[in-house]
């Protein structure tokens, strides 16, 4: 194993952080709209999609023809990351534009049935406070205040309580799955909680959920054919998350609670792939509705995944899966199209992360950041439009889920990974890895033993960040946390 070669172009963290704070003033102006020329924004999010599941990311041409076509007409990023290796953390970062650690309680996905999975989340669940609080601005809030119509059709997973519903966070219309996973046909989860909601209230429904939200999105676009008001359509699919149920079945009874199809490692042959392909077909219907409306040129379309894929996915050439901070758990596909603003058929190697999309969408809509926003992302769309070379980044990850904590930091091309695990006898074991992603995307060559200095440096940066951003919410006034 050879020692690490540090890229001399890597900018110190403090310099890049200062640049990130002023990015709205520094980026090219080609993507910044005024109040009379604001784009429609369609944000599509897959659930547990693997980095290599799309044809344009190495899969075959039959896997995702719609998304491959979208990539040919826009920009495809090769080094895009989710803010977390699980669902709720990334979605919290997406809506707030900040690391989810600032929120408290959402560093790990909310468990099925509204269960907290680590100390802070458990405390919040006990006082009915587990979810995205309304005391901070969100992407939908800001767009709505600027005159956008806002809608969500798909997966929410940011709180079961009514006080955390999408309607409390700036969405004017919403049809959604409230939790992390549900039967695609009967809308029950694996502990028999009913998941289908509309505008903050549970409703009855039928049909394959991927089709249900696709149809609502298509109708939403069509209903705005004659309107000049810009819209923000958030379309977070539950596909291809478990349970592994293919389209076109319509079973009479709900999926049994003990069915192996709920398990992320038990995918029947061909089912996962059919779920991805069906989602791709649904996205095609939404894009066709936009084309029929004549608004393609004034519509920004973004596609990404909320985290890396499970063992059912095609994560090649990455190591690891959902839940881990190896590349397979956090690196995701990312595509954006905006005719006349973003270049076509472009592969972009800029390192980016979910909350960059938040900053980018607000910038595209001409909405300047406020001090209250305190956003931490950069405008990667304008960077792509300008053709500038990739900017070095320092990004962090942390996911506690009893009995272990996965963490990590990417600093330039170097990546530090940390796994803390509690043992049954009360001890904590720590494993650490160090990789150079410039020549080891698959994280096969652990450089930690040969580079103790770099290991110490990145460990120190990670731990300092962890200490700075963690925010344990304590629940309602007067509630006292336990001392045990």
PDB file of C-alpha atoms in Angstrom, residues 244 260-268 311-312:
ATOM      1  CA  UNK A 244     -40.780  -5.941  -2.683  1.00  0.00           C
ATOM      2  CA  UNK A 260     -40.128 -11.847   4.021  1.00  0.00           C
ATOM      3  CA  UNK A 261     -40.910  -9.212   1.374  1.00  0.00           C
ATOM      4  CA  UNK A 262     -40.561  -6.567   4.095  1.00  0.00           C
ATOM      5  CA  UNK A 263     -36.900  -7.517   4.543  1.00  0.00           C
ATOM      6  CA  UNK A 264     -34.443  -5.501   2.499  1.00  0.00           C
ATOM      7  CA  UNK A 265     -32.292  -8.541   1.801  1.00  0.00           C
ATOM      8  CA  UNK A 266     -35.110 -10.809   0.561  1.00  0.00           C
ATOM      9  CA  UNK A 267     -35.969  -9.540  -2.912  1.00  0.00           C
ATOM     10  CA  UNK A 268     -37.533 -12.120  -5.260  1.00  0.00           C
ATOM     11  CA  UNK A 311     -28.313  -5.438  -0.992  1.00  0.00           C
ATOM     12  CA  UNK A 312     -31.119  -5.811  -3.558  1.00  0.00           C
TER      13      UNK A 312
END
